[in-house]
Amino acid sequence: MLGSYAMYSSVFEKTRITISKDSILHVGEFFRLAIPSAVMGCLKWWSCELLILLSGLLPNPKLETSVLSICLTISTLHFTLSYGFGAAASTRVSNELGAGNPQAARVAVQAAVFLSVTEAIIVSTTLFCCRYVLGSAFSSETQVADYVAVMTPLICLSVFMDSLQAVLSGVARGSGWQHLGAYVNLGAFYLVGLPVAMVLGFPVHLRGKGLWIGIVVGSAVQSTLLGCITCFTNWTKQVHNSIFFNKNLI
């Protein structure tokens, strides 16, 4: 539907493009951005899926896997909202950098972070207040619902971290830092998050709770590193880098 709209709508009459040899020749330039962007997202979600697999090795794997699957479902459902803020931040920041407006790019980042924090507080507070009935939306088993109630404070922390990292990841994509974001995600989740999860889940015997604490720790490290990169960015320099990249692309 979107493709048809772009092809036939008069709104795109002056900007509509056709497939040409130049577009094929410059595919490599887009792969240089697209592959690290894909890796950024995949590293995060693969680590979450690995937690579900690891929960099958715990005592009472049926209960642990059920509860962690519910936690991941809630987190994924919320992330669709956070990802929207991140996509908007990515588009706005990249447009402002391309237009040579460093101050506007900085303001766009600040606005996106403010909105994500506000949204995270609202969602986390709602989930926490509904923690005793939250599990019942997914399972009629009392044991599962009670376990989800215990896990809800950790889900709230995860929601908060996800809101921040979604926006900061969007800023990274819009600024062309995809490779940095991929390294950050690799270190945060595979050098910190998953090892902490395995230690807390198995030797410390916190079971599913320990596994999810590990992923929250990984998200916190990810958000902190991305936040530091964003805070110490010289936006004027980023404008020059963006203009240089666009000239090479053209």
Coordinates of N, CA and C in Angstrom, one line a residue:
M1 N 0.8 -1.2 0.0 CA 0.0 0.0 0.0 C 0.9 1.3 0.0
L2 N 1.9 1.2 0.8 CA 2.8 2.4 0.9 C 3.6 2.6 -0.5
G3 N 3.9 1.4 -1.1 CA 4.6 1.5 -2.4 C 3.7 2.1 -3.4
S4 N 2.5 1.7 -3.4 CA 1.5 2.2 -4.4 C 1.3 3.7 -4.2
Y5 N 1.2 4.1 -2.9 CA 1.0 5.5 -2.6 C 2.2 6.3 -3.1
A6 N 3.4 5.8 -2.9 CA 4.6 6.6 -3.3 C 4.7 6.6 -4.9
M7 N 4.2 5.6 -5.5 CA 4.3 5.5 -7.0 C 3.3 6.4 -7.7
Y8 N 2.1 6.5 -7.1 CA 1.0 7.1 -7.9 C 0.5 8.4 -7.3
S9 N 0.8 8.7 -6.0 CA 0.3 9.9 -5.4 C 1.0 11.2 -6.0
S10 N 0.2 12.2 -6.2 CA 0.7 13.5 -6.7 C 1.7 14.2 -5.7
V11 N 1.6 13.8 -4.4 CA 2.5 14.4 -3.4 C 3.9 14.1 -3.8
F12 N 4.2 13.0 -4.4 CA 5.6 12.6 -4.7 C 6.0 12.9 -6.2
E13 N 5.2 13.7 -6.8 CA 5.3 14.0 -8.3 C 6.7 14.6 -8.6
K14 N 7.2 15.5 -7.7 CA 8.4 16.2 -8.0 C 9.7 15.4 -7.4
T15 N 9.4 14.5 -6.5 CA 10.5 13.8 -5.9 C 10.6 12.3 -6.2
R16 N 9.6 11.8 -7.0 CA 9.6 10.4 -7.3 C 10.8 10.0 -8.1
I17 N 11.5 8.9 -7.8 CA 12.7 8.5 -8.5 C 12.4 7.2 -9.2
T18 N 13.2 6.9 -10.1 CA 13.1 5.6 -10.9 C 14.4 4.8 -10.7
I19 N 14.3 3.5 -10.9 CA 15.5 2.7 -10.7 C 16.5 3.1 -11.9
S20 N 17.8 3.3 -11.5 CA 18.8 3.7 -12.5 C 20.1 3.0 -12.1
K21 N 21.0 3.1 -13.1 CA 22.3 2.4 -12.8 C 23.0 3.0 -11.6
D22 N 22.8 4.3 -11.4 CA 23.5 5.0 -10.3 C 23.0 4.4 -8.9
S23 N 21.8 4.1 -8.8 CA 21.3 3.5 -7.6 C 21.9 2.1 -7.3
I24 N 22.2 1.4 -8.3 CA 22.8 0.1 -8.1 C 24.3 0.3 -7.8
L25 N 25.0 1.2 -8.4 CA 26.4 1.4 -8.1 C 26.6 1.9 -6.7
H26 N 25.6 2.5 -6.1 CA 25.8 3.1 -4.7 C 25.2 2.2 -3.6
V27 N 24.9 0.9 -4.0 CA 24.3 0.0 -3.0 C 25.3 -0.2 -1.9
G28 N 26.6 -0.3 -2.2 CA 27.6 -0.5 -1.2 C 27.6 0.6 -0.1
E29 N 27.3 1.8 -0.5 CA 27.3 2.9 0.5 C 26.2 2.7 1.5
F30 N 25.1 2.2 1.1 CA 23.9 1.9 2.0 C 24.2 0.7 2.8
F31 N 24.8 -0.3 2.2 CA 25.2 -1.5 3.0 C 26.1 -1.2 4.2
R32 N 26.9 -0.2 4.0 CA 27.8 0.2 5.0 C 27.1 0.7 6.2
L33 N 25.9 1.3 6.0 CA 25.1 1.7 7.1 C 24.0 0.7 7.5
A34 N 23.5 -0.1 6.6 CA 22.4 -1.0 6.8 C 22.8 -2.2 7.7
I35 N 24.0 -2.8 7.3 CA 24.4 -4.0 8.0 C 24.7 -3.7 9.5
P36 N 25.5 -2.7 9.9 CA 25.6 -2.4 11.3 C 24.3 -2.1 12.0
S37 N 23.4 -1.4 11.3 CA 22.0 -1.1 11.9 C 21.3 -2.4 12.2
A38 N 21.4 -3.4 11.3 CA 20.7 -4.7 11.5 C 21.4 -5.4 12.7
V39 N 22.7 -5.3 12.7 CA 23.4 -6.0 13.8 C 23.1 -5.4 15.2
M40 N 22.9 -4.1 15.2 CA 22.5 -3.4 16.4 C 21.2 -4.0 17.0
G41 N 20.2 -4.1 16.2 CA 19.0 -4.7 16.6 C 19.0 -6.2 16.9
C42 N 19.7 -6.9 16.0 CA 19.8 -8.4 16.2 C 20.5 -8.8 17.5
L43 N 21.6 -8.1 17.8 CA 22.4 -8.5 19.0 C 21.5 -8.4 20.3
K44 N 20.7 -7.3 20.3 CA 19.8 -7.1 21.5 C 18.8 -8.3 21.6
W45 N 18.1 -8.5 20.5 CA 17.0 -9.5 20.5 C 17.5 -11.0 20.6
W46 N 18.6 -11.2 20.0 CA 19.2 -12.6 20.1 C 19.6 -12.9 21.6
S47 N 20.0 -11.9 22.3 CA 20.4 -12.1 23.7 C 19.1 -12.4 24.5
C48 N 18.0 -11.8 24.2 CA 16.8 -12.1 24.9 C 16.3 -13.5 24.6
E49 N 16.4 -13.9 23.3 CA 16.0 -15.2 22.9 C 16.9 -16.3 23.6
L50 N 18.1 -16.0 23.7 CA 19.0 -16.9 24.4 C 18.6 -17.1 25.9
L51 N 18.1 -16.1 26.5 CA 17.6 -16.2 27.9 C 16.5 -17.2 28.0
I52 N 15.6 -17.2 27.0 CA 14.5 -18.1 27.0 C 15.0 -19.6 26.8
L53 N 16.0 -19.8 26.0 CA 16.6 -21.1 25.8 C 17.3 -21.5 27.1
L54 N 18.0 -20.6 27.7 CA 18.7 -20.9 29.0 C 17.7 -21.3 30.1
S55 N 16.6 -20.7 30.1 CA 15.6 -21.0 31.1 C 15.1 -22.4 31.1
G56 N 15.3 -23.1 29.9 CA 14.9 -24.5 29.8 C 15.8 -25.4 30.6
L57 N 17.0 -24.9 31.0 CA 18.0 -25.7 31.8 C 17.8 -25.5 33.3
L58 N 16.8 -24.6 33.7 CA 16.6 -24.4 35.1 C 15.7 -25.5 35.7
P59 N 15.7 -25.6 37.0 CA 14.7 -26.5 37.6 C 13.3 -26.0 37.3
N60 N 12.3 -26.9 37.1 CA 11.0 -26.5 36.7 C 11.0 -25.6 35.5
P61 N 11.6 -26.2 34.4 CA 11.7 -25.4 33.2 C 10.4 -24.9 32.6
K62 N 9.3 -25.7 32.8 CA 8.0 -25.2 32.2 C 7.6 -23.9 32.8
L63 N 7.7 -23.8 34.1 CA 7.3 -22.5 34.8 C 8.3 -21.4 34.4
E64 N 9.6 -21.7 34.4 CA 10.6 -20.6 34.1 C 10.4 -20.1 32.7
T65 N 10.3 -21.0 31.8 CA 10.2 -20.6 30.4 C 8.9 -19.9 30.1
S66 N 7.8 -20.3 30.7 CA 6.5 -19.6 30.6 C 6.6 -18.2 31.1
V67 N 7.2 -18.0 32.2 CA 7.3 -16.6 32.8 C 8.2 -15.7 32.0
L68 N 9.4 -16.2 31.7 CA 10.3 -15.4 30.9 C 9.7 -15.1 29.5
S69 N 9.0 -16.0 28.9 CA 8.3 -15.7 27.6 C 7.3 -14.6 27.8
I70 N 6.6 -14.6 28.9 CA 5.6 -13.5 29.2 C 6.4 -12.2 29.4
C71 N 7.5 -12.2 30.1 CA 8.3 -11.0 30.3 C 8.8 -10.5 29.0
L72 N 9.3 -11.3 28.1 CA 9.8 -10.9 26.8 C 8.6 -10.4 25.9
T73 N 7.5 -11.0 26.0 CA 6.3 -10.5 25.2 C 5.9 -9.1 25.7
I74 N 5.9 -8.9 27.0 CA 5.5 -7.5 27.5 C 6.6 -6.5 27.0
S75 N 7.9 -6.9 27.2 CA 8.9 -6.0 26.8 C 8.9 -5.7 25.3
T76 N 8.6 -6.7 24.5 CA 8.6 -6.5 23.0 C 7.4 -5.7 22.6
L77 N 6.2 -5.9 23.3 CA 5.1 -5.1 23.0 C 5.3 -3.6 23.3
H78 N 6.0 -3.3 24.4 CA 6.3 -2.0 24.7 C 7.4 -1.4 23.8
F79 N 8.3 -2.2 23.3 CA 9.4 -1.7 22.5 C 8.9 -1.2 21.2
T80 N 7.7 -1.7 20.7 CA 7.2 -1.1 19.5 C 6.9 0.4 19.6
L81 N 6.5 0.8 20.8 CA 6.3 2.2 21.1 C 7.6 3.0 21.1
S82 N 8.5 2.4 21.9 CA 9.8 3.1 22.0 C 10.5 3.2 20.7
Y83 N 10.4 2.1 19.9 CA 11.0 2.1 18.6 C 10.5 3.3 17.7
G84 N 9.2 3.6 17.9 CA 8.6 4.7 17.1 C 9.3 6.0 17.4
F85 N 9.6 6.3 18.7 CA 10.3 7.5 19.1 C 11.7 7.4 18.5
G86 N 12.3 6.2 18.6 CA 13.7 6.1 18.0 C 13.7 6.4 16.5
A87 N 12.7 5.9 15.8 CA 12.7 6.1 14.3 C 12.5 7.6 14.0
A88 N 11.6 8.2 14.8 CA 11.4 9.7 14.6 C 12.7 10.4 14.9
A89 N 13.4 10.0 16.0 CA 14.7 10.7 16.3 C 15.7 10.5 15.2
S90 N 15.8 9.3 14.7 CA 16.7 9.0 13.6 C 16.5 9.8 12.4
T91 N 15.2 9.9 12.0 CA 14.8 10.7 10.8 C 15.1 12.2 11.0
R92 N 14.7 12.7 12.2 CA 14.9 14.2 12.5 C 16.3 14.5 12.6
V93 N 17.1 13.7 13.3 CA 18.5 14.1 13.5 C 19.3 14.0 12.2
S94 N 19.0 13.0 11.4 CA 19.7 12.9 10.1 C 19.3 14.0 9.2
N95 N 18.1 14.4 9.2 CA 17.7 15.5 8.3 C 18.3 16.8 8.8
E96 N 18.4 17.1 10.1 CA 19.0 18.3 10.6 C 20.5 18.3 10.3
L97 N 21.2 17.2 10.5 CA 22.6 17.1 10.2 C 22.8 17.4 8.7
G98 N 22.0 16.7 7.8 CA 22.2 16.9 6.4 C 21.9 18.4 6.0
A99 N 21.0 19.1 6.7 CA 20.7 20.4 6.4 C 21.7 21.4 7.0
G100 N 22.7 20.9 7.8 CA 23.7 21.8 8.3 C 23.2 22.5 9.6
N101 N 22.3 21.9 10.4 CA 21.8 22.6 11.6 C 22.1 21.8 12.8
P102 N 23.4 22.0 13.4 CA 23.8 21.2 14.5 C 22.9 21.5 15.8
Q103 N 22.5 22.8 16.0 CA 21.7 23.1 17.1 C 20.3 22.4 17.1
A104 N 19.7 22.4 15.9 CA 18.5 21.7 15.7 C 18.6 20.2 16.0
A105 N 19.7 19.6 15.5 CA 19.9 18.2 15.8 C 20.0 17.9 17.3
R106 N 20.7 18.8 18.0 CA 20.9 18.7 19.4 C 19.5 18.8 20.1
V107 N 18.7 19.7 19.7 CA 17.4 19.9 20.3 C 16.5 18.7 20.0
A108 N 16.6 18.2 18.8 CA 15.8 17.0 18.5 C 16.2 15.8 19.4
V109 N 17.5 15.6 19.7 CA 17.9 14.6 20.6 C 17.3 14.8 22.0
Q110 N 17.4 16.0 22.5 CA 16.9 16.3 23.8 C 15.4 16.1 23.9
A111 N 14.6 16.5 22.8 CA 13.2 16.3 22.8 C 12.8 14.8 22.8
A112 N 13.6 14.0 22.0 CA 13.3 12.6 21.9 C 13.6 11.9 23.2
V113 N 14.7 12.3 23.9 CA 15.0 11.7 25.2 C 13.9 12.0 26.2
F114 N 13.5 13.3 26.2 CA 12.5 13.7 27.2 C 11.2 12.9 27.0
L115 N 10.8 12.8 25.7 CA 9.5 12.0 25.4 C 9.7 10.5 25.8
S116 N 10.9 9.9 25.6 CA 11.1 8.5 25.9 C 11.0 8.3 27.4
V117 N 11.7 9.2 28.2 CA 11.7 9.1 29.7 C 10.2 9.3 30.2
T118 N 9.5 10.2 29.7 CA 8.1 10.4 30.1 C 7.3 9.2 29.8
E119 N 7.4 8.7 28.6 CA 6.7 7.5 28.3 C 7.0 6.3 29.1
A120 N 8.3 6.2 29.4 CA 8.8 5.0 30.3 C 8.2 5.1 31.7
I121 N 8.2 6.3 32.2 CA 7.7 6.5 33.6 C 6.2 6.1 33.6
I122 N 5.4 6.5 32.6 CA 4.0 6.2 32.5 C 3.8 4.7 32.4
V123 N 4.5 4.1 31.5 CA 4.3 2.7 31.3 C 4.7 1.8 32.5
S124 N 5.9 2.2 33.0 CA 6.4 1.5 34.2 C 5.5 1.6 35.4
T125 N 5.0 2.8 35.6 CA 4.1 3.0 36.8 C 2.8 2.2 36.6
T126 N 2.3 2.2 35.3 CA 1.1 1.4 35.1 C 1.3 -0.1 35.3
L127 N 2.4 -0.6 34.8 CA 2.7 -2.0 34.9 C 2.9 -2.4 36.4
F128 N 3.6 -1.6 37.1 CA 3.8 -1.8 38.6 C 2.5 -1.9 39.3
C129 N 1.6 -0.9 39.0 CA 0.3 -0.9 39.7 C -0.6 -2.1 39.4
C130 N -0.4 -2.6 38.2 CA -1.2 -3.8 37.7 C -0.5 -5.1 37.9
R131 N 0.6 -5.1 38.7 CA 1.5 -6.3 38.7 C 0.7 -7.6 39.2
Y132 N -0.3 -7.4 40.1 CA -0.9 -8.6 40.6 C -2.0 -9.2 39.6
V133 N -2.3 -8.5 38.6 CA -3.3 -9.0 37.6 C -2.6 -9.1 36.2
L134 N -1.4 -8.7 36.1 CA -0.7 -8.7 34.8 C -0.5 -10.1 34.3
G135 N -0.1 -11.0 35.1 CA 0.1 -12.4 34.7 C -1.1 -13.1 34.2
S136 N -2.3 -12.7 34.8 CA -3.5 -13.3 34.5 C -4.0 -13.0 33.0
A137 N -3.4 -12.0 32.4 CA -3.7 -11.6 31.1 C -3.1 -12.6 30.1
F138 N -2.1 -13.4 30.6 CA -1.3 -14.3 29.7 C -1.6 -15.8 30.1
S139 N -1.9 -16.0 31.4 CA -2.1 -17.4 31.8 C -3.1 -17.5 32.9
S140 N -3.8 -18.6 33.0 CA -4.8 -18.9 34.0 C -4.2 -19.6 35.2
E141 N -2.9 -20.0 35.1 CA -2.2 -20.7 36.1 C -1.8 -19.7 37.2
T142 N -2.2 -20.0 38.5 CA -1.9 -19.1 39.6 C -0.4 -19.0 39.8
Q143 N 0.3 -20.1 39.7 CA 1.7 -20.1 39.9 C 2.4 -19.1 38.9
V144 N 2.0 -19.2 37.7 CA 2.6 -18.3 36.7 C 2.3 -16.8 36.9
A145 N 1.0 -16.6 37.3 CA 0.6 -15.2 37.6 C 1.3 -14.6 38.8
D146 N 1.5 -15.4 39.8 CA 2.3 -15.0 41.0 C 3.7 -14.7 40.7
Y147 N 4.3 -15.5 39.8 CA 5.7 -15.4 39.4 C 5.9 -14.1 38.6
V148 N 4.9 -13.8 37.7 CA 5.0 -12.6 36.9 C 4.9 -11.4 37.8
A149 N 4.1 -11.4 38.9 CA 4.0 -10.3 39.8 C 5.3 -10.0 40.5
V150 N 6.1 -11.1 40.8 CA 7.4 -10.9 41.4 C 8.4 -10.3 40.3
M151 N 8.2 -10.7 39.1 CA 9.1 -10.2 38.0 C 8.8 -8.8 37.5
T152 N 7.6 -8.3 37.8 CA 7.1 -7.0 37.3 C 8.1 -5.9 37.6
P153 N 8.6 -5.7 38.8 CA 9.5 -4.6 39.1 C 10.7 -4.7 38.1
L154 N 11.2 -5.9 37.8 CA 12.3 -6.0 36.9 C 11.9 -5.7 35.4
I155 N 10.6 -6.0 35.1 CA 10.1 -5.7 33.8 C 10.0 -4.1 33.7
C156 N 9.6 -3.5 34.8 CA 9.5 -2.0 34.8 C 10.9 -1.4 34.5
L157 N 12.0 -1.9 35.2 CA 13.3 -1.4 34.9 C 13.7 -1.7 33.4
S158 N 13.3 -2.9 32.9 CA 13.7 -3.2 31.5 C 12.9 -2.2 30.6
V159 N 11.7 -1.9 30.9 CA 10.9 -0.9 30.1 C 11.6 0.4 30.1
F160 N 12.1 0.9 31.2 CA 12.8 2.2 31.3 C 14.0 2.2 30.5
M161 N 14.9 1.1 30.6 CA 16.1 1.0 29.9 C 15.8 0.9 28.4
D162 N 14.8 0.1 28.0 CA 14.5 0.0 26.6 C 14.1 1.3 25.9
S163 N 13.3 2.1 26.7 CA 12.9 3.4 26.2 C 14.1 4.3 25.9
L164 N 15.0 4.3 26.8 CA 16.2 5.1 26.6 C 17.1 4.6 25.4
Q165 N 17.3 3.3 25.4 CA 18.2 2.7 24.4 C 17.6 2.8 23.0
A166 N 16.2 2.7 22.9 CA 15.6 2.8 21.6 C 15.8 4.1 21.0
V167 N 15.6 5.2 21.8 CA 15.8 6.5 21.3 C 17.3 6.8 21.0
L168 N 18.2 6.4 21.9 CA 19.6 6.6 21.7 C 20.1 5.8 20.5
S169 N 19.6 4.6 20.3 CA 19.9 3.8 19.1 C 19.4 4.5 17.8
G170 N 18.3 5.2 17.9 CA 17.8 5.9 16.8 C 18.7 7.1 16.4
V171 N 19.1 7.8 17.5 CA 20.1 8.9 17.3 C 21.4 8.4 16.7
A172 N 21.8 7.2 17.1 CA 23.0 6.6 16.5 C 22.9 6.3 15.0
R173 N 21.7 5.8 14.7 CA 21.5 5.5 13.3 C 21.4 6.8 12.5
G174 N 20.7 7.8 13.0 CA 20.6 9.0 12.3 C 21.9 9.8 12.1
S175 N 22.8 9.5 13.0 CA 24.1 10.2 13.0 C 25.2 9.4 12.3
G176 N 24.9 8.2 11.9 CA 25.8 7.4 11.2 C 26.8 6.7 12.1
W177 N 26.4 6.4 13.4 CA 27.3 5.7 14.3 C 26.9 4.2 14.4
Q178 N 26.3 3.7 13.4 CA 25.8 2.3 13.5 C 26.9 1.3 13.9
H179 N 28.1 1.5 13.5 CA 29.2 0.6 13.8 C 29.5 0.7 15.3
L180 N 29.5 1.9 15.9 CA 29.6 2.1 17.3 C 28.5 1.4 18.1
G181 N 27.3 1.6 17.6 CA 26.2 1.0 18.3 C 26.3 -0.5 18.3
A182 N 26.8 -1.1 17.2 CA 27.0 -2.6 17.1 C 28.0 -3.0 18.1
Y183 N 29.1 -2.3 18.3 CA 30.1 -2.7 19.3 C 29.6 -2.5 20.7
V184 N 28.8 -1.4 20.9 CA 28.2 -1.2 22.2 C 27.3 -2.4 22.6
N185 N 26.4 -2.8 21.7 CA 25.5 -3.9 21.9 C 26.2 -5.2 22.2
L186 N 27.2 -5.4 21.4 CA 28.0 -6.7 21.6 C 28.6 -6.7 23.0
G187 N 29.2 -5.6 23.4 CA 29.9 -5.6 24.7 C 28.8 -5.6 25.8
A188 N 27.7 -4.8 25.7 CA 26.8 -4.7 26.8 C 26.1 -6.0 27.0
F189 N 25.7 -6.8 26.0 CA 24.9 -8.0 26.2 C 25.7 -9.3 26.2
Y190 N 26.8 -9.3 25.5 CA 27.5 -10.6 25.4 C 28.7 -10.6 26.2
L191 N 29.2 -9.5 26.6 CA 30.4 -9.5 27.6 C 29.9 -9.1 29.0
V192 N 28.7 -8.5 29.1 CA 28.3 -8.2 30.5 C 26.9 -8.9 30.8
G193 N 25.9 -8.6 30.0 CA 24.5 -9.0 30.3 C 24.4 -10.5 30.4
L194 N 24.7 -11.3 29.4 CA 24.6 -12.7 29.4 C 25.4 -13.4 30.5
P195 N 26.7 -13.0 30.6 CA 27.5 -13.7 31.7 C 26.9 -13.4 33.1
V196 N 26.4 -12.2 33.3 CA 25.8 -11.9 34.6 C 24.5 -12.7 34.8
A197 N 23.7 -12.8 33.7 CA 22.5 -13.6 33.7 C 22.8 -15.1 34.1
M198 N 23.8 -15.6 33.5 CA 24.1 -17.1 33.8 C 24.6 -17.3 35.2
V199 N 25.4 -16.3 35.7 CA 25.9 -16.4 37.0 C 24.8 -16.3 38.1
L200 N 23.9 -15.3 37.9 CA 22.8 -15.1 38.8 C 21.7 -16.2 38.7
G201 N 21.5 -16.7 37.4 CA 20.5 -17.7 37.2 C 20.9 -19.1 37.7
F202 N 22.2 -19.5 37.6 CA 22.6 -20.8 37.9 C 23.4 -20.9 39.2
P203 N 24.6 -20.4 39.3 CA 25.4 -20.6 40.5 C 24.7 -19.9 41.7
V204 N 24.1 -18.7 41.5 CA 23.5 -18.0 42.6 C 22.1 -18.4 42.9
H205 N 21.5 -19.2 42.0 CA 20.2 -19.9 42.1 C 19.0 -18.9 42.2
L206 N 19.2 -17.8 41.5 CA 18.0 -16.8 41.4 C 17.1 -17.2 40.2
R207 N 17.5 -18.3 39.5 CA 16.6 -18.8 38.4 C 16.2 -17.8 37.4
G208 N 15.0 -17.8 37.0 CA 14.5 -16.9 36.0 C 14.7 -15.4 36.3
K209 N 14.6 -15.1 37.6 CA 14.8 -13.7 38.1 C 16.2 -13.3 37.8
G210 N 17.1 -14.2 38.1 CA 18.5 -13.9 37.8 C 18.8 -13.7 36.3
L211 N 18.2 -14.5 35.5 CA 18.4 -14.4 34.1 C 17.9 -13.0 33.6
W212 N 16.8 -12.6 34.1 CA 16.2 -11.3 33.6 C 17.0 -10.1 34.2
I213 N 17.5 -10.3 35.4 CA 18.4 -9.2 36.0 C 19.6 -9.0 35.1
G214 N 20.1 -10.1 34.5 CA 21.3 -10.0 33.6 C 21.0 -9.2 32.4
I215 N 19.8 -9.4 31.8 CA 19.4 -8.6 30.6 C 19.2 -7.2 31.0
V216 N 18.7 -6.9 32.2 CA 18.5 -5.5 32.6 C 19.8 -4.8 32.8
V217 N 20.8 -5.6 33.3 CA 22.1 -5.0 33.5 C 22.7 -4.7 32.1
G218 N 22.6 -5.6 31.2 CA 23.0 -5.4 29.8 C 22.4 -4.1 29.2
S219 N 21.1 -4.0 29.4 CA 20.4 -2.8 28.9 C 20.9 -1.5 29.5
A220 N 21.2 -1.6 30.8 CA 21.7 -0.4 31.5 C 23.1 0.0 31.0
V221 N 23.9 -1.0 30.8 CA 25.3 -0.7 30.2 C 25.1 -0.1 28.8
Q222 N 24.2 -0.7 28.0 CA 24.0 -0.2 26.6 C 23.5 1.2 26.7
S223 N 22.5 1.5 27.5 CA 22.0 2.9 27.5 C 23.0 3.9 28.0
T224 N 23.8 3.4 29.0 CA 24.9 4.3 29.6 C 25.9 4.7 28.5
L225 N 26.4 3.6 27.8 CA 27.4 3.9 26.8 C 26.9 4.7 25.6
L226 N 25.7 4.4 25.2 CA 25.1 5.2 24.1 C 24.8 6.7 24.6
G227 N 24.4 6.8 25.8 CA 24.2 8.1 26.4 C 25.4 8.9 26.5
C228 N 26.6 8.3 26.9 CA 27.8 9.0 26.9 C 28.3 9.4 25.5
I229 N 28.1 8.5 24.6 CA 28.5 8.9 23.2 C 27.7 10.1 22.7
T230 N 26.4 10.1 23.0 CA 25.5 11.2 22.6 C 25.9 12.5 23.3
C231 N 26.1 12.4 24.6 CA 26.4 13.6 25.4 C 27.7 14.3 24.9
F232 N 28.7 13.5 24.6 CA 30.0 14.0 24.2 C 30.2 14.3 22.7
T233 N 29.1 14.2 22.0 CA 29.2 14.4 20.5 C 29.3 15.9 20.2
N234 N 30.2 16.2 19.3 CA 30.4 17.5 18.8 C 29.4 17.6 17.5
W235 N 28.3 18.2 17.7 CA 27.3 18.2 16.6 C 27.7 19.0 15.4
T236 N 28.5 20.0 15.6 CA 29.0 20.8 14.5 C 29.9 19.9 13.6
K237 N 30.8 19.1 14.3 CA 31.6 18.2 13.6 C 30.8 17.1 12.8
Q238 N 29.7 16.7 13.5 CA 28.8 15.7 12.9 C 28.2 16.3 11.6
V239 N 27.9 17.6 11.6 CA 27.3 18.2 10.4 C 28.3 18.1 9.2
H240 N 29.6 18.4 9.5 CA 30.6 18.4 8.5 C 30.8 16.9 8.0
N241 N 30.7 15.9 8.9 CA 30.8 14.5 8.5 C 29.7 14.1 7.6
S242 N 28.5 14.6 7.9 CA 27.3 14.3 7.2 C 27.3 14.9 5.8
I243 N 27.8 16.1 5.7 CA 27.8 16.8 4.4 C 28.9 16.1 3.5
F244 N 30.0 15.7 4.1 CA 31.1 15.0 3.4 C 30.6 13.7 2.9
F245 N 29.8 12.9 3.7 CA 29.3 11.6 3.2 C 28.3 11.8 2.1
N246 N 27.4 12.8 2.2 CA 26.4 13.1 1.1 C 27.1 13.5 -0.2
K247 N 28.2 14.2 -0.1 CA 28.9 14.6 -1.3 C 29.5 13.4 -2.0
N248 N 30.1 12.5 -1.2 CA 30.6 11.2 -1.7 C 29.6 10.4 -2.3
L249 N 28.4 10.4 -1.7 CA 27.3 9.5 -2.2 C 26.8 10.1 -3.5
I250 N 26.8 11.4 -3.7 CA 26.3 12.0 -4.9 C 27.4 11.8 -6.0

